[in-house]
Coordinates of C-alpha atoms and ligand atoms in Angstrom, one line a residue:
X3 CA 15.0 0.7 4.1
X4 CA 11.2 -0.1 5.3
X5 CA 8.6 0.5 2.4
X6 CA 5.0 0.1 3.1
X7 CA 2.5 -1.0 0.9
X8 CA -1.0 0.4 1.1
X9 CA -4.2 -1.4 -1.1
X10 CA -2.2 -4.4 -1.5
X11 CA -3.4 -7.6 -2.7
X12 CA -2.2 -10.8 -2.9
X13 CA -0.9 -10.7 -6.4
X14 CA 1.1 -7.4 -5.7
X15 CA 2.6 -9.0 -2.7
X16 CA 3.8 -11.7 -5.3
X17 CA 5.3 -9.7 -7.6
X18 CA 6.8 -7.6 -5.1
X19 CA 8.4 -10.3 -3.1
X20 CA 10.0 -11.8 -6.0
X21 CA 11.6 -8.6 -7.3
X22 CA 12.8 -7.8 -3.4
X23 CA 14.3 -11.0 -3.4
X24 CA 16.3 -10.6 -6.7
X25 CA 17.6 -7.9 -4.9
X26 CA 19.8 -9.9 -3.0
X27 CA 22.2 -7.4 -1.2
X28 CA 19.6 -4.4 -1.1
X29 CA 16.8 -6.1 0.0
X30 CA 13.9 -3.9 1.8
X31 CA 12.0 -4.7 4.4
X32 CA 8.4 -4.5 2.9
X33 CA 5.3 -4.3 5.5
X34 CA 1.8 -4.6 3.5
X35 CA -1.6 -3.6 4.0
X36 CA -4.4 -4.5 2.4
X37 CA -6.6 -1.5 3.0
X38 CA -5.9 2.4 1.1
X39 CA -3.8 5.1 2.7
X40 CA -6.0 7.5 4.3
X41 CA -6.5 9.8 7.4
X42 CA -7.4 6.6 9.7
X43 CA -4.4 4.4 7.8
X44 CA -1.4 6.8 8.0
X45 CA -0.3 6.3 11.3
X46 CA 0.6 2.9 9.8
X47 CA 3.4 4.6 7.6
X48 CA 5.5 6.2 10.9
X49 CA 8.8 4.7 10.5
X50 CA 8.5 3.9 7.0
X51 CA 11.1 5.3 4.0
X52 CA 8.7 5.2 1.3
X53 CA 5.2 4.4 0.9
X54 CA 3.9 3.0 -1.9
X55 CA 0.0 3.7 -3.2
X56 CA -2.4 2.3 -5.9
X57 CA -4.5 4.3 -8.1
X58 CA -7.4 4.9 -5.8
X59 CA -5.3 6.3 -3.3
X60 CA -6.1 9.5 -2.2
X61 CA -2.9 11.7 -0.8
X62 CA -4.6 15.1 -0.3
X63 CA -2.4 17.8 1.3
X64 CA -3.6 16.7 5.0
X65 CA -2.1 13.2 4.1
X66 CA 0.6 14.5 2.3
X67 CA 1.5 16.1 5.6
X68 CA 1.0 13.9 8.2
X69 CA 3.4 11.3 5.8
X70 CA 6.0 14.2 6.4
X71 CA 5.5 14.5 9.6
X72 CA 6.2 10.9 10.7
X73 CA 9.5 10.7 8.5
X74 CA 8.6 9.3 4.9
X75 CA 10.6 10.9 2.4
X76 CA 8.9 9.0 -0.6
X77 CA 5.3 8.0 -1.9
X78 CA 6.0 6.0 -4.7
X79 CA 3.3 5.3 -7.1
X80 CA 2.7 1.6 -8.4
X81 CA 1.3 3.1 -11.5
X82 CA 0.8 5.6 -14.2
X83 CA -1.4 8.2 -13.6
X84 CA -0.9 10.9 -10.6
X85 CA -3.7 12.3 -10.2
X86 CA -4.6 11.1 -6.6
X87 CA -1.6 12.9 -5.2
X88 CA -1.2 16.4 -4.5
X89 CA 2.2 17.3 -5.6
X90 CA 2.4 20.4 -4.9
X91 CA 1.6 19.6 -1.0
X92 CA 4.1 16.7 -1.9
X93 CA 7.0 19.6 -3.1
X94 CA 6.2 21.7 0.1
X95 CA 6.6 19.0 2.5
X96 CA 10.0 18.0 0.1
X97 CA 8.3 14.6 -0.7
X98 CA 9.5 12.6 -3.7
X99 CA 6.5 11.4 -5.3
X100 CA 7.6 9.0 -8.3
X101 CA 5.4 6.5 -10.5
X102 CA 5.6 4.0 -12.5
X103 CA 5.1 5.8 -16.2
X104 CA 5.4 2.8 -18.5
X105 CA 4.7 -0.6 -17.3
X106 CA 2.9 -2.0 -20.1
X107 CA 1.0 0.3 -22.4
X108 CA 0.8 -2.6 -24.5
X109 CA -1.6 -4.1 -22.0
X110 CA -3.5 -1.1 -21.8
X111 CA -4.3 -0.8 -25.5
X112 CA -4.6 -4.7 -26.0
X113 CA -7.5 -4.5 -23.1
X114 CA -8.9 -1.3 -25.2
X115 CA -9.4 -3.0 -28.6
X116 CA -10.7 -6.2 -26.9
X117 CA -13.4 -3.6 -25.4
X118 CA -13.8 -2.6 -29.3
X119 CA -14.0 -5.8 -30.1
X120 CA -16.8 -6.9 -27.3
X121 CA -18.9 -4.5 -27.9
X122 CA -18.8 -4.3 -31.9
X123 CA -19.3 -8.2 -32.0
X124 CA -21.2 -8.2 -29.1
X125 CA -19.5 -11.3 -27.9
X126 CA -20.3 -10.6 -23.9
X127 CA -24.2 -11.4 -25.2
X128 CA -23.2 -14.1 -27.2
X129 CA -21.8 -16.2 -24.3
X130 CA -24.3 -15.6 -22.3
X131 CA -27.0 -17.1 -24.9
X132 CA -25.2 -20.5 -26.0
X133 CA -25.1 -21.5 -22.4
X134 CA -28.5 -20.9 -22.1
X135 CA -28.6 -22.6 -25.3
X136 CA -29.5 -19.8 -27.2
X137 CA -28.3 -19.3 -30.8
X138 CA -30.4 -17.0 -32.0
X139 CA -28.2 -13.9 -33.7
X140 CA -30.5 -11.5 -33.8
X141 CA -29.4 -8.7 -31.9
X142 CA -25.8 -9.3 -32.4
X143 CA -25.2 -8.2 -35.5
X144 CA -21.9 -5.9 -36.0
X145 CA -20.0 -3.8 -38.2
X146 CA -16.9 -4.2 -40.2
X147 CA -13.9 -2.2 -38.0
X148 CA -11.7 -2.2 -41.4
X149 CA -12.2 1.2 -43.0
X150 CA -13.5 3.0 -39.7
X151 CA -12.2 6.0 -38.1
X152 CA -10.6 5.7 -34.8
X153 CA -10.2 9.1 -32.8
X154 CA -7.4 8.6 -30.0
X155 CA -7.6 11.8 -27.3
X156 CA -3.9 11.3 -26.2
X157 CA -1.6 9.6 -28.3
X158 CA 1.3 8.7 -25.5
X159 CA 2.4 5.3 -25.1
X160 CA -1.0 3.9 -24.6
X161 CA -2.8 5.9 -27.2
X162 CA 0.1 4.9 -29.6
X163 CA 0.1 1.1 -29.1
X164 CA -3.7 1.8 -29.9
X165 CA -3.6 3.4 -32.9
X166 CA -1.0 1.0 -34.1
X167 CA -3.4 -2.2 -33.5
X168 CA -6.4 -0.4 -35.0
X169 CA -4.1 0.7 -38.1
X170 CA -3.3 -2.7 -38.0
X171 CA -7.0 -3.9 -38.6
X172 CA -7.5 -1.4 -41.2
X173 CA -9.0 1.3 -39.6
X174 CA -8.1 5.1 -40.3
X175 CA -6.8 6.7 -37.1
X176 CA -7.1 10.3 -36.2
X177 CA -5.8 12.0 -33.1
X178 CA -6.1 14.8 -30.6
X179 CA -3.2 15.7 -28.7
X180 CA -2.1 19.3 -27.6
X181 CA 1.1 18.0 -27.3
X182 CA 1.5 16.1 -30.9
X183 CA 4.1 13.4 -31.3
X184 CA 6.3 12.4 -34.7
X185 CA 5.4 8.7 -34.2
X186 CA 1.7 9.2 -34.5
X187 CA 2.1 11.2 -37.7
X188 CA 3.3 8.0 -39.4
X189 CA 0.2 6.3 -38.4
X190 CA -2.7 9.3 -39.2
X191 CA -3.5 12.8 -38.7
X192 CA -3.5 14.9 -35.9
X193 CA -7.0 16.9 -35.4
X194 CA -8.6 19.4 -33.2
X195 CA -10.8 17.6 -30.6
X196 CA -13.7 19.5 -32.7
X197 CA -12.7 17.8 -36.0
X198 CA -12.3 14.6 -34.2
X199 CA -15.6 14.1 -32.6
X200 CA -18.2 14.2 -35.4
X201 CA -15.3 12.1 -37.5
X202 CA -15.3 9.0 -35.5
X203 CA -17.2 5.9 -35.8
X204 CA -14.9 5.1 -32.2
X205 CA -13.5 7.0 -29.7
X206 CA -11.1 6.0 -27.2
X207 CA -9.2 8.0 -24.1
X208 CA -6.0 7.9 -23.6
X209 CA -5.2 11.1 -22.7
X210 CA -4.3 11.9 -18.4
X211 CA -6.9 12.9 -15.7
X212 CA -5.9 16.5 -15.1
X213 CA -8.2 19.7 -14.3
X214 CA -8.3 20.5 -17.9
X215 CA -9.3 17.2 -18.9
X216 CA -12.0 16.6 -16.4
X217 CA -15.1 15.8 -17.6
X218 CA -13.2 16.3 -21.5
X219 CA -16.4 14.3 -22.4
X220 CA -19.8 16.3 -21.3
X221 CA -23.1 17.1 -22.7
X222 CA -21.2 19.3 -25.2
X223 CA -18.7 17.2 -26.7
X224 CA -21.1 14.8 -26.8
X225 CA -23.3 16.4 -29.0
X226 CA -21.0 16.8 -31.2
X227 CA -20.1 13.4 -31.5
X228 CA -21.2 11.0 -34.2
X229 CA -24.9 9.8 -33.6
X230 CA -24.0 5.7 -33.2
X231 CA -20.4 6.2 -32.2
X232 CA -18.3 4.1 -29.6
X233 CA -16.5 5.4 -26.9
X234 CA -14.2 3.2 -25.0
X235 CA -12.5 4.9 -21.4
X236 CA -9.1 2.7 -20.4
X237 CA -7.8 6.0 -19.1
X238 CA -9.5 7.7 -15.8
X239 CA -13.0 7.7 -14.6
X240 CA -13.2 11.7 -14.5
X241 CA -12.7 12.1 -18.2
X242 CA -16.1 11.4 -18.6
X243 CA -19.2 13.1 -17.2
X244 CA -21.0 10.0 -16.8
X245 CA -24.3 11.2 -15.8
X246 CA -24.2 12.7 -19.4
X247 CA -23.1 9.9 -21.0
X248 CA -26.6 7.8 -19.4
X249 CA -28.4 10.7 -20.6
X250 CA -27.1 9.8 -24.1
X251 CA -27.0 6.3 -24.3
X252 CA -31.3 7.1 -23.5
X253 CA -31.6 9.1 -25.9
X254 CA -29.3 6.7 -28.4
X255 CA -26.7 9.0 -29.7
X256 CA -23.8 7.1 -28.0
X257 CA -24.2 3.6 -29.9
X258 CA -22.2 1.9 -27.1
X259 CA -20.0 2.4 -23.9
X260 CA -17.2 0.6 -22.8
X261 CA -15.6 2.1 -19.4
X262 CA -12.2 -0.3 -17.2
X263 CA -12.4 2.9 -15.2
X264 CA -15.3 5.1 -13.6
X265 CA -15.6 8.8 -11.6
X266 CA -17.0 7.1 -8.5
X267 CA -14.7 4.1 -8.8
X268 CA -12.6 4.5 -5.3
X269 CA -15.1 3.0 -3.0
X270 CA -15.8 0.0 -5.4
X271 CA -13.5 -1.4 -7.4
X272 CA -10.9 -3.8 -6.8
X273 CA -13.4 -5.7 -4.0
X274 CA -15.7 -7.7 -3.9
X275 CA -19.2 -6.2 -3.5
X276 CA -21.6 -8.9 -4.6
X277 CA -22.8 -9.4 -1.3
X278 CA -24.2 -6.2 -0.7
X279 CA -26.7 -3.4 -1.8
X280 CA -24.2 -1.0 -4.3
X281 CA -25.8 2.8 -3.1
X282 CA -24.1 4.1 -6.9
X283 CA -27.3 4.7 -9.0
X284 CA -25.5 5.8 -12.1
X285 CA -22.8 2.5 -12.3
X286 CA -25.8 0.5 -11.9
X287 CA -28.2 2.5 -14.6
X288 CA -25.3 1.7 -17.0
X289 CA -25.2 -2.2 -15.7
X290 CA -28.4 -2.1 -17.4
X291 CA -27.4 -1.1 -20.9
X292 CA -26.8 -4.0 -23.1
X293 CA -24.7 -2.0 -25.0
X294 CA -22.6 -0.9 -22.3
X295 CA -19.5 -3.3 -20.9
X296 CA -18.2 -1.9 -17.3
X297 CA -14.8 -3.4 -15.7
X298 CA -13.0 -2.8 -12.5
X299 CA -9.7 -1.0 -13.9
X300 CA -8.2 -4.1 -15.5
X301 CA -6.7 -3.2 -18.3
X302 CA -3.4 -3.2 -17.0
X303 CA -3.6 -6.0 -15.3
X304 CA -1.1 -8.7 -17.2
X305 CA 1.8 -11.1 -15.5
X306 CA 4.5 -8.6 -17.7
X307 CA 2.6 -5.5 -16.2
X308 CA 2.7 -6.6 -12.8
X309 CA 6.5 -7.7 -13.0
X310 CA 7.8 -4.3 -14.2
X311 CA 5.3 -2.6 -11.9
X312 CA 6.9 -4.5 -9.1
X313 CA 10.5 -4.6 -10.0
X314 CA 10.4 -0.3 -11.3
X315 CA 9.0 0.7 -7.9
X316 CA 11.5 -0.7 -5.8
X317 CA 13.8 1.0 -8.7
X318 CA 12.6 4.1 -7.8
X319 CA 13.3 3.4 -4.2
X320 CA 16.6 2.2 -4.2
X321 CA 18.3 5.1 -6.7
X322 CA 16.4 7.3 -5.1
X323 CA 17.9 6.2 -1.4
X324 CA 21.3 6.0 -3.2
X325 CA 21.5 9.3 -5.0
X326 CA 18.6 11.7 -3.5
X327 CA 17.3 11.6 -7.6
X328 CA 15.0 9.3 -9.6
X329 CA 14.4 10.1 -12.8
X330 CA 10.6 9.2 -12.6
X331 CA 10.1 11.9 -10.2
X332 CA 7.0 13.8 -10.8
X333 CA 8.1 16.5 -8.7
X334 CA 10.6 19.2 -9.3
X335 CA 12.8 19.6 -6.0
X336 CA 11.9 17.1 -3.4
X337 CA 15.4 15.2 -4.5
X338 CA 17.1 18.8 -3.7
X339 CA 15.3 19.5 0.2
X340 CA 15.5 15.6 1.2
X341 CA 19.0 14.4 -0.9
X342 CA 20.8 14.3 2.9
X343 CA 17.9 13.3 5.0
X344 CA 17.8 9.5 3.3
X345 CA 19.9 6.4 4.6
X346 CA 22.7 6.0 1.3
X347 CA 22.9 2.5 0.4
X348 CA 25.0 1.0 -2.6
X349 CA 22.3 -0.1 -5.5
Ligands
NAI424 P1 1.4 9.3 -21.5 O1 1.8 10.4 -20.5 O2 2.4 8.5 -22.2 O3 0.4 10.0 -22.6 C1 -0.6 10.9 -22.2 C2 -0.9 11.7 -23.5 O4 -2.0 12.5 -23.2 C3 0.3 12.6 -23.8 O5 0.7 12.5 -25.1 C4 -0.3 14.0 -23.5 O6 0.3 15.0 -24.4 C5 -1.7 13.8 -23.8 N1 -2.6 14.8 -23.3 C6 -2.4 15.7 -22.3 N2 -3.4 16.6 -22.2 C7 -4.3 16.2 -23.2 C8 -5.5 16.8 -23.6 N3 -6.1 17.8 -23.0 N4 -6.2 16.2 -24.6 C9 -5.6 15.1 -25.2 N5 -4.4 14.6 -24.9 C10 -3.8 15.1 -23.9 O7 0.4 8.3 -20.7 P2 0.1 6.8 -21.0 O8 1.1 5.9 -20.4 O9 -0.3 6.7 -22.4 O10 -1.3 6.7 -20.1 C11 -2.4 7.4 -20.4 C12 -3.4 7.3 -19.2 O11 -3.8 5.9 -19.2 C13 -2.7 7.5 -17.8 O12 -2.8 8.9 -17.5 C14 -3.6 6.7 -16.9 O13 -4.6 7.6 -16.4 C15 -4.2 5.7 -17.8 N6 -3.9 4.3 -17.5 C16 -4.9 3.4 -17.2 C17 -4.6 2.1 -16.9 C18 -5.7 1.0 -16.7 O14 -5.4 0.0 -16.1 N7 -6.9 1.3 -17.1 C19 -3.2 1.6 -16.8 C20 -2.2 2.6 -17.1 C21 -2.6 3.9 -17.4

């Protein structure tokens, strides 16, 4: 089986190596590339099995096709969230498209509270001045998370293991989900988003990029936030109008901004830029915000996450070869239209 790996670094190539070679008798024949699948890239896939893809990966129907067209039965996802695929262009061409759905949403909501944390203690500004030798506190004063209220838009794995650490500080946690689940309840109360927003002294997304979340917060919602309120994004960069989200942090509505992921994230993150002019006026407005803590889509980014990332895809591979199914298939029938075209190996 030949699996190729598009927007690879170094550290993926790690982590996959080691889980291919615990494979022993099934190992696959892994190719890498360090740049994204695209229309200039995908000639690279011919002869391929599988191909796997990051976040920023974007498989519209034209590459969805052209991956048919040379042979690969399989995009496998080395993550989460889907929303860079087409899947329906994935079902028509009978494409398995699987992901990764829980690799760590421990990580995830450990790298959301430390946001919290950053920004309520302001402890990004407070490094900056004792090197300089500065130990002045003005400006860093903070507030007491014990006894806040912490909305959660999505309480799925990540938005759980959230709310669990911020229950754990003391804080009251309340929750939007259209699709409300038991072990929440234990935690707090479930809410309609309009309840939630003026209710919040934080709010954090945790909830999937998906056409009716796009842009979930706007000038609107906004508005009907709390004047001073946090918002945290761990989640995708098109939840949030961002442009509206400068407009408010000028006007000092939105207290403070934390963001690991951002709409116009695919031509920036996860390389280094430093040594050129960065043409995105709005990432670098918010740069300027000393309230405001931006990160390259990190939060997952742990040794344990990384592992299972790893060892899951090639998972999905193999029982996929083996029984034309994988039960983290995101779409419906692709295991029915391509269960006799794959090679059958014994996993
Ligand atoms: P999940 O699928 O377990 O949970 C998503 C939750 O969102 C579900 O409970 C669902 O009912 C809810 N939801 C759906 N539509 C909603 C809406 N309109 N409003 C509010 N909630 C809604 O997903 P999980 O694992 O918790 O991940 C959440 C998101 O985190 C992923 O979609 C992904 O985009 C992002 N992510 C970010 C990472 C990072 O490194 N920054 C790493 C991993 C995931």
């Amino acid at each position: 089986m030949k699996l190729s790996v598009f927007s690879s670094k170094p550290y993926d190539r790690k982590y996959f190596e080691a889980a291919n070679a615990a494979r022993k008798a099934s190992e696959i024949d892994i190719v890498y590339h360090e740049f994204s699948l695209g229309k200039d890239t995908v000639f690279l896939a011919k002869g391929s099995d599988a191909v796997c893809v990051f976040v920023n990966d974007a498989l519209g129907p034209a590459i969805v096709e052209a991956l048919a067209r040379d042979g690969v039965k399989a995009i496998l996802l080395r993550c989460a969230g889907f929303n860079g695929v087409d899947l329906e262009a994935a079902e028509k061409h009978g494409l398995l498209v699987a992901n990764v759905p829980s690799y760590s949403p421990e990580a995830v909501a450990e790298f959301a509270v430390a946001l919290i944390q950053t920004l309520n203690r302001h402890t990004h500004r407070a490094y900056n001045r004792v090197r300089e030798g500065n130990f002045a506190l003005d400006g860093l004063l903070g507030r007491t998370l014990h006894g806040k209220t912490v909305g959660i838009i999505g309480t799925g794995k990540i938005g759980l293991a959230t709310a669990r650490i911020m229950k754990g500080f003391g804080c009251r946690v309340i929750a939007y989900d259209p699709f409300p689940s038991p072990a929440f309840s234990e935690l707090g109360d479930y809410q309609t988003l309009e309840e939630l927003l003026p209710a919040s002294d934080i709010i954090s997304l945790h909830c999937p990029l998906m056409a009716s979340t796009r842009y979930i917060v706007n000038e609107q919602t906004i508005s009907k936030m709390k004047p001073g309120v946090m918002l945290v994004n761990t989640s995708r960069g098109g939840l949030i109008d961002t442009k509206a989200v400068v407009r408010a942090l000028k006007s000092r509505h939105l207290g403070s901004l934390a963001l690991d992921v951002y709409e116009g994230e695919s031509s920036l993150f996860y390389d280094d830029h430093s040594g050129e002019i960065i043409d995105d006026d709005v990432l670098m407005r918010l740069t300027t915000f000393h309230n405001v803590i931006v990160c390259g889509h990190q939060a997952f980014f742990t040794e344990e996450a990384l592992k299972e990332i790893a060892d899951c895809t090639l998972r999905n591979m193999e029982e996929y070869a083996a029984t034309g199914m994988c039960k983290n298939s995101l779409t419906r029938d692709a295991k029915i239209k391509r269960r006799d075209s794959l090679p059958v190996r014994n996993v």
